[in-house]
mmCIF file of C-alpha atoms in Angstrom:
data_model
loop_
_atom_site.group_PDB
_atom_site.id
_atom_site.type_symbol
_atom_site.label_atom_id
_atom_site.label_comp_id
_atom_site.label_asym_id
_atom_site.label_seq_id
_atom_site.Cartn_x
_atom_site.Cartn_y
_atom_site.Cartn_z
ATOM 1 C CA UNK A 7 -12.240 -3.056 -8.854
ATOM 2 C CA UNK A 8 -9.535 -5.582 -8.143
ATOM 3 C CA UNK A 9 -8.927 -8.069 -11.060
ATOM 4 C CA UNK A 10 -9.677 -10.697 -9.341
ATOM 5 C CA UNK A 11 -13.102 -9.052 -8.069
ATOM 6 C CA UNK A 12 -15.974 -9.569 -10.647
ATOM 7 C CA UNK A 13 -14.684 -12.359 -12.353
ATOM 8 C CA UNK A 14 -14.039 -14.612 -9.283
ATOM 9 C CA UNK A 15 -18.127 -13.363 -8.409
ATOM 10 C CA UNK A 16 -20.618 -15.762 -8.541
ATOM 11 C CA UNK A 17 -24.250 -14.218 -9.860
ATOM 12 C CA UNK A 18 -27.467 -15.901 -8.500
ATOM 13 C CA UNK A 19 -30.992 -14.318 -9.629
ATOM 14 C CA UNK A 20 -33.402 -14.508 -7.200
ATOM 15 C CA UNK A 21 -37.343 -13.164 -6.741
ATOM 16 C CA UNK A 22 -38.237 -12.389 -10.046
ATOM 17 C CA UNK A 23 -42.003 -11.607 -9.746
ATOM 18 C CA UNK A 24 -42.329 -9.243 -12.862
ATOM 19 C CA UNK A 25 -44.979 -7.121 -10.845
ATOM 20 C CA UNK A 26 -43.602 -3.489 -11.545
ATOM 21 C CA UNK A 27 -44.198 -0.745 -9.264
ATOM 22 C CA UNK A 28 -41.742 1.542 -7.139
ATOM 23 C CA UNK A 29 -39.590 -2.197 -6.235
ATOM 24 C CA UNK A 30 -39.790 -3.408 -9.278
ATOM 25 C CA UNK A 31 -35.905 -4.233 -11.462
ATOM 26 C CA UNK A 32 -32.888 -5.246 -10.097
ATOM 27 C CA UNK A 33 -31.122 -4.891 -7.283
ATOM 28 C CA UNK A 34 -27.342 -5.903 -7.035
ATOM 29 C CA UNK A 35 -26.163 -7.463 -3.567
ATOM 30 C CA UNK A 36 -22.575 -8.007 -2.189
ATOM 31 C CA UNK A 37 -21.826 -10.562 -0.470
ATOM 32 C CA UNK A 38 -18.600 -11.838 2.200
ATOM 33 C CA UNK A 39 -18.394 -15.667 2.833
ATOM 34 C CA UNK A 40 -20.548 -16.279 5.296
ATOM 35 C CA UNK A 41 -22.601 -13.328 5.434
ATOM 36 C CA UNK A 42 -25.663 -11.967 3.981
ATOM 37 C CA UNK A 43 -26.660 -14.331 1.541
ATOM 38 C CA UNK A 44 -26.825 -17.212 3.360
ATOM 39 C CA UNK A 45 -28.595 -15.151 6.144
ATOM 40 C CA UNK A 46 -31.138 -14.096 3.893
ATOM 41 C CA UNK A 47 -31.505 -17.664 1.818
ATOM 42 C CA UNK A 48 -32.360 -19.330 5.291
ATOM 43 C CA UNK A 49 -34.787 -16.955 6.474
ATOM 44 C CA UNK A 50 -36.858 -17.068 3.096
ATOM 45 C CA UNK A 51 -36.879 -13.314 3.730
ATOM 46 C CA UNK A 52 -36.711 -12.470 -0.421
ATOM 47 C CA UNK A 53 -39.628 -14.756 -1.119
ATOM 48 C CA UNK A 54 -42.105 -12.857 -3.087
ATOM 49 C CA UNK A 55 -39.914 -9.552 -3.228
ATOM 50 C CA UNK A 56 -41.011 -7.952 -6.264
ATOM 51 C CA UNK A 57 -37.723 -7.510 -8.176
ATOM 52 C CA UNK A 58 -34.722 -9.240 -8.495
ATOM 53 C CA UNK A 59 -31.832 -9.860 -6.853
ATOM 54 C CA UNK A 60 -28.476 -10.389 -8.134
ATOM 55 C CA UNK A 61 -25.811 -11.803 -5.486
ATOM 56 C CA UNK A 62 -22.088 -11.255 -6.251
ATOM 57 C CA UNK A 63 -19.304 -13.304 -4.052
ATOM 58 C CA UNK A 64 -16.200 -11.334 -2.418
ATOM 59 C CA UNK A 65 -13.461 -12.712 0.060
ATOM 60 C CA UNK A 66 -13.559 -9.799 2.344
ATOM 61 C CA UNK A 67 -14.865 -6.510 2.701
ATOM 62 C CA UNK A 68 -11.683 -4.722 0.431
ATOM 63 C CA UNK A 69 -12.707 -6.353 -3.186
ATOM 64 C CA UNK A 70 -16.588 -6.143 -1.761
ATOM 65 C CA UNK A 71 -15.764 -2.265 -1.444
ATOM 66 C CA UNK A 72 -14.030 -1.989 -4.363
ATOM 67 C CA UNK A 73 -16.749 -2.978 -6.405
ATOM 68 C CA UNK A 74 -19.161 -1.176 -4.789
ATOM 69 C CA UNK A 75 -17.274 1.848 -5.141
ATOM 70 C CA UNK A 76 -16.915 1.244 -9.084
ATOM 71 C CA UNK A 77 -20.625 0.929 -9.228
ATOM 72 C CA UNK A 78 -20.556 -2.529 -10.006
ATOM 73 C CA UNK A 79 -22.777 -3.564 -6.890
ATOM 74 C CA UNK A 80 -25.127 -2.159 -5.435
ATOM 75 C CA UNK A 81 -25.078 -2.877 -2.020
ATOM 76 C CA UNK A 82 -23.231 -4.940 0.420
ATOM 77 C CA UNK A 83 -22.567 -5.567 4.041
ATOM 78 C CA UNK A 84 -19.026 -4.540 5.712
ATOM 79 C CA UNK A 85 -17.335 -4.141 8.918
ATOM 80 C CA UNK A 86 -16.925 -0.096 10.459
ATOM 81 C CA UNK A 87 -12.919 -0.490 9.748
ATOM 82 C CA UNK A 88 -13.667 -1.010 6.078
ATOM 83 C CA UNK A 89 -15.968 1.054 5.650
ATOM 84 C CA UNK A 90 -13.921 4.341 7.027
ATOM 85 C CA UNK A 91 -11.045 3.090 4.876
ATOM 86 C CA UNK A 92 -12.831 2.855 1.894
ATOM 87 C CA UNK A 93 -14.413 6.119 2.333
ATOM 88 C CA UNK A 94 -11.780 8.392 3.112
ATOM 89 C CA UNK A 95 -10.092 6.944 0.475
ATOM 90 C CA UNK A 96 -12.625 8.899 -1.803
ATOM 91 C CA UNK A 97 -14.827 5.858 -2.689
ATOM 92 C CA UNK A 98 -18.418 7.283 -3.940
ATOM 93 C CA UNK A 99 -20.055 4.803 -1.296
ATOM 94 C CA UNK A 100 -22.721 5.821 1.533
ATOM 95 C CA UNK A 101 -23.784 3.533 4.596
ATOM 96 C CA UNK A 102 -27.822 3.220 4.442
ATOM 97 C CA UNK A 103 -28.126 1.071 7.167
ATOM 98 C CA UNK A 104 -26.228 -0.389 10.556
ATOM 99 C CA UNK A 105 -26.556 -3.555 12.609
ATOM 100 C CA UNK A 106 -24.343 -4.564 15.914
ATOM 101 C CA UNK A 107 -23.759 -7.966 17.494
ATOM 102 C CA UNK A 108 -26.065 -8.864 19.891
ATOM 103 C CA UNK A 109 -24.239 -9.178 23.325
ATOM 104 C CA UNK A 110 -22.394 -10.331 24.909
ATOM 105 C CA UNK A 111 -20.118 -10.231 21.828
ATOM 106 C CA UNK A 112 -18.569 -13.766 21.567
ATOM 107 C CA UNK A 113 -14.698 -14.049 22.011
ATOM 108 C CA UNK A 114 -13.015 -15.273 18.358
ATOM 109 C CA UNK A 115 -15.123 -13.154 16.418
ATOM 110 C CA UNK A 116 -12.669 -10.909 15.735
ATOM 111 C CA UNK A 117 -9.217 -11.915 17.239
ATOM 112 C CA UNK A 118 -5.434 -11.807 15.687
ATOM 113 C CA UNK A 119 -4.470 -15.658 15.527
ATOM 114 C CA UNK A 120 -1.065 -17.512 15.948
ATOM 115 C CA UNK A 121 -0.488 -21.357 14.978
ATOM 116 C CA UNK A 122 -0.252 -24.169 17.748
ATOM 117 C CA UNK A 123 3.395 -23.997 18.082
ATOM 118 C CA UNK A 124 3.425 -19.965 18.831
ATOM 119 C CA UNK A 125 3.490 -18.959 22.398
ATOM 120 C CA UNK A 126 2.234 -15.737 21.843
ATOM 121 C CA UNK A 127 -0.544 -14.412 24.078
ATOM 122 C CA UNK A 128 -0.648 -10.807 23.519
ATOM 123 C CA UNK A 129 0.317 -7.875 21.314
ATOM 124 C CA UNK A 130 3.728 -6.896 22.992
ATOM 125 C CA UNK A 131 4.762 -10.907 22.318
ATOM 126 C CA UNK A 132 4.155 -9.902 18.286
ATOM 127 C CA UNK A 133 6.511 -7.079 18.528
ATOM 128 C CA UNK A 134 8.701 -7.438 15.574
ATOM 129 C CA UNK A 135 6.645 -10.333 14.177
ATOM 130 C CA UNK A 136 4.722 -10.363 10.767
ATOM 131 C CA UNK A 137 1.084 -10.234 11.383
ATOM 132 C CA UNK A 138 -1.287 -10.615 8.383
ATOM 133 C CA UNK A 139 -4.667 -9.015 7.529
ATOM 134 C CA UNK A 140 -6.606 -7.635 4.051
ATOM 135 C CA UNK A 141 -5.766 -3.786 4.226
ATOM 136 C CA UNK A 142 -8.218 -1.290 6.064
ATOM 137 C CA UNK A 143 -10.214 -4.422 7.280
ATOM 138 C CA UNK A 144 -11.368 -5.052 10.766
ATOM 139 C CA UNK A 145 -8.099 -7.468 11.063
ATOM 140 C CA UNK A 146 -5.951 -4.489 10.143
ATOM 141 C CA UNK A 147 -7.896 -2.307 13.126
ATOM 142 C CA UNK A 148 -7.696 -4.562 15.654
ATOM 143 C CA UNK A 149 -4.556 -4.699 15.155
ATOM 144 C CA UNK A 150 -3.540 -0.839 15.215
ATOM 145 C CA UNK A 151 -5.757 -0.777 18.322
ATOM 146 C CA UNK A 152 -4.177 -3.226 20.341
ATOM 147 C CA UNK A 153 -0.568 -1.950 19.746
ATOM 148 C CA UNK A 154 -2.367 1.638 20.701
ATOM 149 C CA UNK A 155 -3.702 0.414 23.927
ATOM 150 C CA UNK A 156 -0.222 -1.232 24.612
ATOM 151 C CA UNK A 157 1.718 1.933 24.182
ATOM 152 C CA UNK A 158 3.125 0.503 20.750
ATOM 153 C CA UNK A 159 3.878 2.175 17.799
ATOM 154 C CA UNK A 160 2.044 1.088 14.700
ATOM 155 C CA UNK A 161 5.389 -0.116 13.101
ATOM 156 C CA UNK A 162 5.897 -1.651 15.944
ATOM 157 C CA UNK A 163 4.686 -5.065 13.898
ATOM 158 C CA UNK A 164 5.481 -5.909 10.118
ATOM 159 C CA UNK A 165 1.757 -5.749 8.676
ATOM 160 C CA UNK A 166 1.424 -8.215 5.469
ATOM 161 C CA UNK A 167 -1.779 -7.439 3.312
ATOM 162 C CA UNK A 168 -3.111 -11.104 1.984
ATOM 163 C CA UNK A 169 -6.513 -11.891 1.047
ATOM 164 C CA UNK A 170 -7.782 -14.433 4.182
ATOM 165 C CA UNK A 171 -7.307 -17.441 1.853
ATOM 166 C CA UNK A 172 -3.795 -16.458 1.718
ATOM 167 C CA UNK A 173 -3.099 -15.645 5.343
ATOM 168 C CA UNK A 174 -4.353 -18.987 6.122
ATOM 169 C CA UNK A 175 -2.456 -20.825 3.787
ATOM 170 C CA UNK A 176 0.724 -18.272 5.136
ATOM 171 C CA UNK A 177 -0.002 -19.113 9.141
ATOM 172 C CA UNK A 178 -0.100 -23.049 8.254
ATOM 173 C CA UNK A 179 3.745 -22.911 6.636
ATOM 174 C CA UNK A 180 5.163 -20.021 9.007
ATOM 175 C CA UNK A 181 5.010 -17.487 6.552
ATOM 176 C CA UNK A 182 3.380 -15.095 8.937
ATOM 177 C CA UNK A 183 3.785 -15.101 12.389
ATOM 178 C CA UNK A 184 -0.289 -14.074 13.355
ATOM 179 C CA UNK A 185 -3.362 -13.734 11.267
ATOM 180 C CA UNK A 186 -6.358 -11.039 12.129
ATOM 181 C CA UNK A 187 -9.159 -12.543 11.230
ATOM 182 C CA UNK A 188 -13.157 -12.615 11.794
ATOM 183 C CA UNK A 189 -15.456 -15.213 11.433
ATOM 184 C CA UNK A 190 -16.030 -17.511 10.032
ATOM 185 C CA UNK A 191 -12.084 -17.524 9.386
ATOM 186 C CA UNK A 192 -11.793 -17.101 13.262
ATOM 187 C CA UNK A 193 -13.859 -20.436 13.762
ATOM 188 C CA UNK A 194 -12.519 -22.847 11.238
ATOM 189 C CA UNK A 195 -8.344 -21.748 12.586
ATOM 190 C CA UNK A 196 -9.288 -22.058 15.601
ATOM 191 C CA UNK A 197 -10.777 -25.652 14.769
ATOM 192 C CA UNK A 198 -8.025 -26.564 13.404
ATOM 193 C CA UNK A 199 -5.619 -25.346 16.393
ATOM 194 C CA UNK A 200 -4.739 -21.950 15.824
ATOM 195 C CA UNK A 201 -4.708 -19.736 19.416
ATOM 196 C CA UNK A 202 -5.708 -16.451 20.057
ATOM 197 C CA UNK A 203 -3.085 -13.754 20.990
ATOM 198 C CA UNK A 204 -4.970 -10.871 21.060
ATOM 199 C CA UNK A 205 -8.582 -11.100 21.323
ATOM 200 C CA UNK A 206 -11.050 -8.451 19.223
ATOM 201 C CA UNK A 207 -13.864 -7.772 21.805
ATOM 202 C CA UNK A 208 -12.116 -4.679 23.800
ATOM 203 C CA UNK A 209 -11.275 -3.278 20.600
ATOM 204 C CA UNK A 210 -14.184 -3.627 18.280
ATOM 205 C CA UNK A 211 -17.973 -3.561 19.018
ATOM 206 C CA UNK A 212 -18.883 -5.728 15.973
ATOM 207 C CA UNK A 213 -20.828 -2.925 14.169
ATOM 208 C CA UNK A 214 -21.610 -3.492 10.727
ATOM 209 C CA UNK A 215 -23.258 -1.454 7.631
ATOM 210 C CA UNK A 216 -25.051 -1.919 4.438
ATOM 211 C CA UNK A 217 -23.016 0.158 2.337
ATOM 212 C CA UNK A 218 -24.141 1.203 -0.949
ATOM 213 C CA UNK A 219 -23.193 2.774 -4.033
ATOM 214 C CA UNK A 220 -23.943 6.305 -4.087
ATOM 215 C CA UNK A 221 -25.821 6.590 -7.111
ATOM 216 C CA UNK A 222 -27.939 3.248 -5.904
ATOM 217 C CA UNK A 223 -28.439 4.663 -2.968
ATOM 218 C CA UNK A 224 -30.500 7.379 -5.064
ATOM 219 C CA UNK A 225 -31.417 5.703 -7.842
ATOM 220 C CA UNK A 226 -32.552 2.520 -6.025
ATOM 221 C CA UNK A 227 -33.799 4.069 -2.479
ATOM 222 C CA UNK A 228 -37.252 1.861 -3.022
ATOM 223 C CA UNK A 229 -35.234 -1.545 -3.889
ATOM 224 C CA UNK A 230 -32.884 -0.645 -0.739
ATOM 225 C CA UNK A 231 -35.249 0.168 1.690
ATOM 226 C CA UNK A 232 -37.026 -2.837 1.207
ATOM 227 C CA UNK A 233 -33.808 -5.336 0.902
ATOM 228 C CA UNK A 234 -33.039 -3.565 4.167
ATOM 229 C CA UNK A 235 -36.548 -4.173 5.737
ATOM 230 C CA UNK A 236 -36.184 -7.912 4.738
ATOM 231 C CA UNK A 237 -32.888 -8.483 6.156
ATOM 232 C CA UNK A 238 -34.126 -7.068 9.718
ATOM 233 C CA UNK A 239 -36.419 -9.640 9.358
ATOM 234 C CA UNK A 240 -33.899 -12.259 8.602
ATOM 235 C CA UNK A 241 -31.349 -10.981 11.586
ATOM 236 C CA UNK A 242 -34.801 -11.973 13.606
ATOM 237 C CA UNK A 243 -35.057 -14.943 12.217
ATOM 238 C CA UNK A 244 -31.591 -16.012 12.793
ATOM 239 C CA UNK A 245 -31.940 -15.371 16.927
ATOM 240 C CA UNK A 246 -34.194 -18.575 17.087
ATOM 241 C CA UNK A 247 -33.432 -20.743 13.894
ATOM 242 C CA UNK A 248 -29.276 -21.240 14.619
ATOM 243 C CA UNK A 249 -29.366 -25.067 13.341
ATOM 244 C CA UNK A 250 -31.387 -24.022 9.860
ATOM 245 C CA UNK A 251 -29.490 -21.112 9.346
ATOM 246 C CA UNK A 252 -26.165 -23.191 10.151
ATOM 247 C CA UNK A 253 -27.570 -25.706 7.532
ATOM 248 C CA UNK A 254 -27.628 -23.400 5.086
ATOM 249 C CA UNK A 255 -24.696 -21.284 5.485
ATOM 250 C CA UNK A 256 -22.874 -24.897 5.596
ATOM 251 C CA UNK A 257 -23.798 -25.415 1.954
ATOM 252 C CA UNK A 258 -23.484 -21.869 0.757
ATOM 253 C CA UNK A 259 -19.758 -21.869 1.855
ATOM 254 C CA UNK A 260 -18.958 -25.296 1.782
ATOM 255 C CA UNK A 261 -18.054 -25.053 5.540
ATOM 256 C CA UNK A 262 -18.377 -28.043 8.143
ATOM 257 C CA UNK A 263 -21.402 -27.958 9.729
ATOM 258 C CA UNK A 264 -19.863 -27.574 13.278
ATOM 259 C CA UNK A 265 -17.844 -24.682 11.475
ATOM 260 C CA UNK A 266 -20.872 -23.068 10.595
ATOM 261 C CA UNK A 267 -23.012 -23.465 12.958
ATOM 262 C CA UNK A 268 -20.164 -21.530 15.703
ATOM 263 C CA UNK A 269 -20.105 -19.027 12.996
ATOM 264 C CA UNK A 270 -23.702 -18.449 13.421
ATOM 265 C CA UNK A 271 -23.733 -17.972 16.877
ATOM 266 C CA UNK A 272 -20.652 -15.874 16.820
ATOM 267 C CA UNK A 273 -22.516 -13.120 13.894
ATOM 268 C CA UNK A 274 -25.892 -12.645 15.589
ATOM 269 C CA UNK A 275 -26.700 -9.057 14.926
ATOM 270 C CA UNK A 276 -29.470 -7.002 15.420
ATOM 271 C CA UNK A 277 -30.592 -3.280 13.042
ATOM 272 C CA UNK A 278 -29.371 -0.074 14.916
ATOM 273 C CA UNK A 279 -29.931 3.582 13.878
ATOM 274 C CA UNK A 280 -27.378 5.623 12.455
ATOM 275 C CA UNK A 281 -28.086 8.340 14.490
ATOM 276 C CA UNK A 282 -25.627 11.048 16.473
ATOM 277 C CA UNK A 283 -24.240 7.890 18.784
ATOM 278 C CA UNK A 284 -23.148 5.632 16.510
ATOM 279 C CA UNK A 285 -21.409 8.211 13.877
ATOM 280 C CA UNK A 286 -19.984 9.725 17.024
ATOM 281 C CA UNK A 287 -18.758 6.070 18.277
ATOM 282 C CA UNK A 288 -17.538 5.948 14.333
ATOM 283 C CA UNK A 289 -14.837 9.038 15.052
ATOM 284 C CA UNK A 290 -12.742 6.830 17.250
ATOM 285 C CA UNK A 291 -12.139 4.062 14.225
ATOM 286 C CA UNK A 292 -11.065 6.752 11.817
ATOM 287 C CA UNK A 293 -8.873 8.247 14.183
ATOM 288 C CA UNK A 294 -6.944 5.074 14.654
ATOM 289 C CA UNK A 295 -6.185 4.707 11.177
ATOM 290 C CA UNK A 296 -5.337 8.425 10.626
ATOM 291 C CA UNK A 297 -3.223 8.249 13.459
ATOM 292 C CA UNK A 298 -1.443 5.341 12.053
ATOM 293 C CA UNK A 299 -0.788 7.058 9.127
ATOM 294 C CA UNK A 300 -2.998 5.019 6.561
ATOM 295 C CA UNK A 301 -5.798 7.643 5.959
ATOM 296 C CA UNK A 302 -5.363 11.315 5.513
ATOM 297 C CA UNK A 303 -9.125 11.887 6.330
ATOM 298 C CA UNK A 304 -9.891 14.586 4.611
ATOM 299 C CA UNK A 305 -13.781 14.470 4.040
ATOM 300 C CA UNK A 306 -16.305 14.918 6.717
ATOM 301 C CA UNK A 307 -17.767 11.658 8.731
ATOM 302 C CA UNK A 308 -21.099 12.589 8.602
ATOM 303 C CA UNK A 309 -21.491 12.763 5.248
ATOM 304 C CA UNK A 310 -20.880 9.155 4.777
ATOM 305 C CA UNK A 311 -23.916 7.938 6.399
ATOM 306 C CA UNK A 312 -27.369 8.579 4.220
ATOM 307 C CA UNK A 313 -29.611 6.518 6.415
ATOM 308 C CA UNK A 314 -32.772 4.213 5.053
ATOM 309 C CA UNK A 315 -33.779 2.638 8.106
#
């Protein structure tokens, strides 16, 4: 993985119950800011699980992928975009389970971002403009998509590939011209002024997957299925407890609470099936980065779904 992967990760044991049986040992969970951990933490969902679970703390869905695919996590959540990337790039990684955002999807939870002083209000106002995102992410689809929809060639922009820290730091001083984002690095810009040029919701339908490590995904098929059965349960949870699981994902990321609490209500998802729909609905991401040049696509898409639930 990326040097600055594993050692910028954070480890937090959780559950240990010592019980044995088919769940019993160690399970090792990926996490994005603002995403499953916190989810899970709130809802009290791993209370009483009967192994343990060992959290690890990524930026965005690229270094989470990474390590995944160097079998140094087990499991983690990421967007569809990242996902395909990572996979066609070879990674040994499966998706073993799928959630979508509950409609109607929320605008800013996915959008490309300008500053306060930029008068840009769509894609064809970007044309020649740098536009940042992490490589293969969500950011870096929506923003192939949009220039496809507008007729636009995908060179028609100058991509720059920053971590989100970076982009941020890069659309405060003018570095970039635009920033595609998700949240919660939609919510706090936008907080702080930022627009939206180009927002994500005709573009993406917010489907996620837990993604795991293809040997884990044998090895550990017990451990997953029932980390996956607990964080249905906490997706539940979250529909009716916004403030406690804003709370909580305030003090896991160090967010505002206002900040976190939007984020909240912006990532309300709900478990899907991978079934023939949803790989089928999966053909028209990797087509738009194959078409763009940045995959080659050479392995099959239904072999990278091995579902658990």
């Amino acid at each position: 993985m990326a040097a600055g992967g594993l050692a910028a990760a954070g480890f937090l044991a959780l559950a240990a119950c010592g019980r044995g049986g088919a769940t019993s040992g160690t399970l090792r969970v990926g996490n994005q800011r603002g995403s499953t951990k916190a989810l899970m933490l709130a809802a009290g969902v791993l209370d009483g699980a009967p192994y343990r679970v060992e959290w690890s703390e990524f930026p965005a869905a690229q270094n989470l992928l990474e390590a995944l695919g160097s079998g140094a996590v087990d499991v983690g959540l990421v967007g569809d975009a990242p996902f395909q990337f990572a996979y066609q790039a070879g990674s040994p990684i499966v998706a073993v389970g799928a959630m979508a955002v509950v409609p109607p999807t929320p605008e800013g939870a996915l959008a490309i971002l300008v500053s306060p002083r930029s008068a840009a209000r769509s894609i064809g106002d970007l044309v020649g403009k740098r536009i940042a995102s992490t490589r293969g992410s969500i950011g870096h689809y929506l923003v192939l998509r949009a220039l496809q929809q507008a007729g636009l060639k995908a060179d028609a922009v100058h991509m720059v590939f920053l971590s989100p820290s970076d982009s941020q730091a890069a659309l405060q001083t003018g570095a970039i011209d635009a920033w595609a984002t998700w949240a919660p690095y939609t919510v706090a810009a936008l907080a702080q002024g930022a627009h939206i040029a180009v927002d994500g919701r005709p573009f993406s339908n917010g489907t996620g997957f837990d993604v795991a490590y293809a040997g884990a995904a044998k090895a550990k098929r017990d451990l997953l299925a029932d980390f996956l059965d607990r964080e249905t349960k906490a997706l539940a949870w979250a529909a009716s407890h916004v403030e406690e699981y804003a709370a909580l994902l305030s003090r896991e990321t160090g967010l505002p609470l206002a900040i976190a609490r939007a984020t909240a209500q912006r990532n309300g998802r709900v478990r899907t099936p991978i079934d023939a729909g949803l790989i089928a609905a999966q053909q028209s991401v990797l087509d738009t980065f194959r078409q763009a040049g940045e995959v080659k696509a050479p392995r099959p898409l239904a072999q990278a779904f091995a579902p658990i639930v």
